[in-house]
PDB file of C-alpha atoms in Angstrom:
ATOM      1  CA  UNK A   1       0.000   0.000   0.000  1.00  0.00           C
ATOM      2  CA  UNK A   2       1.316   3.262  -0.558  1.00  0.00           C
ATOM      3  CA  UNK A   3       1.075   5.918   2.222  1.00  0.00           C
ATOM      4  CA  UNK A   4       3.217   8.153   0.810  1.00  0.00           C
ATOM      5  CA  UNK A   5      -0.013  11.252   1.081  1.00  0.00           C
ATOM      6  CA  UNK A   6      -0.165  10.436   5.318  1.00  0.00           C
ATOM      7  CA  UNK A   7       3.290  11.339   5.858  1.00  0.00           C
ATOM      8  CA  UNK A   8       3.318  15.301   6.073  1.00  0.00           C
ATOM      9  CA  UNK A   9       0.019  14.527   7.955  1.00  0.00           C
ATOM     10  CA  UNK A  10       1.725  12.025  10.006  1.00  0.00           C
ATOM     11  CA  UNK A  11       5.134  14.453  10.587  1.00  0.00           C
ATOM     12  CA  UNK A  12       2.687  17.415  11.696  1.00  0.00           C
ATOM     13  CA  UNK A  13       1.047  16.130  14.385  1.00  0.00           C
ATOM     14  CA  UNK A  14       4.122  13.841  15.531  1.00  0.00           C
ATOM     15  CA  UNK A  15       6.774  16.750  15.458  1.00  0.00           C
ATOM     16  CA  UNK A  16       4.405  19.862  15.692  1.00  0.00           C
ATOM     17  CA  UNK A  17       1.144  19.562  17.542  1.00  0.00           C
ATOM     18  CA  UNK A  18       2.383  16.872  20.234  1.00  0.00           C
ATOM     19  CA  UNK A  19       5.593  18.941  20.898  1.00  0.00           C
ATOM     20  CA  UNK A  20       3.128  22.198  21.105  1.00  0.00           C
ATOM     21  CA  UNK A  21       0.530  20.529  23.580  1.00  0.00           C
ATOM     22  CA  UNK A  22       3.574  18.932  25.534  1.00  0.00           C
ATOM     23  CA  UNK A  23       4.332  22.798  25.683  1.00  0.00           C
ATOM     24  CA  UNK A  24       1.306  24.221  26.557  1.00  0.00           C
ATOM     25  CA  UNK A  25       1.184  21.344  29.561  1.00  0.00           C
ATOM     26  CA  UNK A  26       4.719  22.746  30.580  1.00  0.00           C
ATOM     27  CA  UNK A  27       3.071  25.901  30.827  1.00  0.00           C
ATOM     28  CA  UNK A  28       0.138  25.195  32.962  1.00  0.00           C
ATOM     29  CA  UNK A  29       1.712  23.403  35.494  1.00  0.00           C
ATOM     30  CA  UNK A  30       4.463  25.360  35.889  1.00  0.00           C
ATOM     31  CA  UNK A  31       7.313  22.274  34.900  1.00  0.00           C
ATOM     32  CA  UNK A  32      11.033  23.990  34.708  1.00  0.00           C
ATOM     33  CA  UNK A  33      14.365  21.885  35.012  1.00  0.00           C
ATOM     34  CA  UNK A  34      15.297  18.614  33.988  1.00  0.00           C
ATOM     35  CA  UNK A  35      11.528  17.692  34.129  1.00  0.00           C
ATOM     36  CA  UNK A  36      11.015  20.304  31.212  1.00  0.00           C
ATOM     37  CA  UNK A  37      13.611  18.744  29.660  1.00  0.00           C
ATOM     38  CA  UNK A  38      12.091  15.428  29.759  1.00  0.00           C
ATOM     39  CA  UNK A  39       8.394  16.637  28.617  1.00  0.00           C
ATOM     40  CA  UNK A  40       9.630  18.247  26.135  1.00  0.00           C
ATOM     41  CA  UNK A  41      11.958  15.560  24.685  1.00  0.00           C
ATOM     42  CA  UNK A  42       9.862  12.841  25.088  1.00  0.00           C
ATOM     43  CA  UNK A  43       6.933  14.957  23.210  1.00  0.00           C
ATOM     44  CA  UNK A  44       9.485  14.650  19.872  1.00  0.00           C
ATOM     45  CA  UNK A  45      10.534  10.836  20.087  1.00  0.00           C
ATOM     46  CA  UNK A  46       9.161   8.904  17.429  1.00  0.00           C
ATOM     47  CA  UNK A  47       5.670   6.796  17.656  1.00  0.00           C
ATOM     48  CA  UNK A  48       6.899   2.986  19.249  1.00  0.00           C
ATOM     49  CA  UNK A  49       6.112  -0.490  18.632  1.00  0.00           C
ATOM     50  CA  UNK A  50       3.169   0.033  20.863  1.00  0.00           C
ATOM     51  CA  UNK A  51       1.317   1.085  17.924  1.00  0.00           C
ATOM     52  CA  UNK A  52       1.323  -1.476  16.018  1.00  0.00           C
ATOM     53  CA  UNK A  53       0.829  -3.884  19.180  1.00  0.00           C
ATOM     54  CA  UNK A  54      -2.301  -1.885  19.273  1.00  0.00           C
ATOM     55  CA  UNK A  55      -3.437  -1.688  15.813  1.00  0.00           C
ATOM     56  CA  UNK A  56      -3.008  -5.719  15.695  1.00  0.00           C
ATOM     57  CA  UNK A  57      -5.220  -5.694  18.694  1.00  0.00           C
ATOM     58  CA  UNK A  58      -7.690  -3.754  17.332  1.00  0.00           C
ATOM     59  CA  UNK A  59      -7.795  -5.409  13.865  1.00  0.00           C
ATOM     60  CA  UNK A  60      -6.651  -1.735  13.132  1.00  0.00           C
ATOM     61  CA  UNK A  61      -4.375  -1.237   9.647  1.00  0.00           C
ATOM     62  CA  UNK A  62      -1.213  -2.917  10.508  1.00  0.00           C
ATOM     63  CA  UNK A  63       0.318  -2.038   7.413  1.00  0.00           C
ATOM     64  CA  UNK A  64      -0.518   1.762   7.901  1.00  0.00           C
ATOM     65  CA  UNK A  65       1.020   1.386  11.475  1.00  0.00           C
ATOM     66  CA  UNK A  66       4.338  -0.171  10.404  1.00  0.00           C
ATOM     67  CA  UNK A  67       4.866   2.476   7.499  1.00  0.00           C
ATOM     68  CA  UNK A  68       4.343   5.290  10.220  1.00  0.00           C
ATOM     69  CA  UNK A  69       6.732   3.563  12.720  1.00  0.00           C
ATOM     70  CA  UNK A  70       9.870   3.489  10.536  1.00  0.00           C
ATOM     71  CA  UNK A  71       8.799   6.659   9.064  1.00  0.00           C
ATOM     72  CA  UNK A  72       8.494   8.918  12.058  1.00  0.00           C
ATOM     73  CA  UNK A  73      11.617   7.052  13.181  1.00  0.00           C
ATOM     74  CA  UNK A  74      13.586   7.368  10.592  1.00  0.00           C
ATOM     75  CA  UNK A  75      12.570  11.135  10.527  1.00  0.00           C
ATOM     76  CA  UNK A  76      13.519  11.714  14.143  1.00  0.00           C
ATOM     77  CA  UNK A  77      16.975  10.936  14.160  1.00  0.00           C
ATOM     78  CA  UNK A  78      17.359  12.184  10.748  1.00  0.00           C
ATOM     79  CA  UNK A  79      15.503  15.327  11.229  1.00  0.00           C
ATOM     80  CA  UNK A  80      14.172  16.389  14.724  1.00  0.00           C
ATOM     81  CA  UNK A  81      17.119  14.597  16.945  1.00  0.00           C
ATOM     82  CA  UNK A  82      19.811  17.125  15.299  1.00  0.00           C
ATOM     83  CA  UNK A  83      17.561  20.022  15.711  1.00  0.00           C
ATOM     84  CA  UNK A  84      17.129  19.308  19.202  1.00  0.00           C
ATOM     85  CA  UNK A  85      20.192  19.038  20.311  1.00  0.00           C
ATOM     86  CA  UNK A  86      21.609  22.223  18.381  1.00  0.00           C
ATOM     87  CA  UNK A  87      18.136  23.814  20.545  1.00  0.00           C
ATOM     88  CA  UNK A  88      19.280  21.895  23.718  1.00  0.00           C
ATOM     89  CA  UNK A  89      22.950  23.455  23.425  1.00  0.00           C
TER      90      UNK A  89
END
C-alpha cells in the first residue's frame, strides 16, 4: 500500500502539535528543570512499537502502522534529533 499522502500529515502532528501541547502542559503546570527537559523531549521521540501492538489488537491497519513507525523514526533521528540538540545546546 502506498502511504506516501499520510506522511506530512503524520510528521505534523508527531513533530508539531504533540511537541506544542507537551508545551502548553509545561506551561500550565508550571514544569522547569530537567523535568522540562524530559516533557519536552519525550513529546518529539518517534511513535513505538506500541502502535502497532495496538493496531493488531484492534484489527486496526497494521500495514498503515508499520509504514508510520519506521517513518516517524527514521525522521527523528534524521531530522528532529539534530535540531534538538543544536536547541538543547
Amino acid at each position: 500500500k502506498n502511504y506516501l499522502k499520510l506522511y506530512p500529515i503524520v510528521f505534523f502532528i508527531k513533530f508539531a502539535l504533540t511537541p506544542l501541547i507537551a508545551l502548553a502542559v509545561i506551561w500550565i503546570f508550571g514544569f522547569t528543570g530537567i523535568d522540562r527537559s524530559v516533557i519536552l523531549i519525550l513529546s518529539f521521540m518517534p511513535s513505538a512499537l506500541f502502535a502497532i501492538y495496538l493496531s493488531s489488537f484492534f484489527d486496526l491497519d497494521i500495514d498503515l502502522a508499520n509504514s508510520m513507525y519506521v517513518v516517524t523514526t527514521l525522521g527523528f533521528f534524521i531530522i528532529v534529533l539534530p535540531l534538538l540538540v543544536a536547541f538543547i545546546k
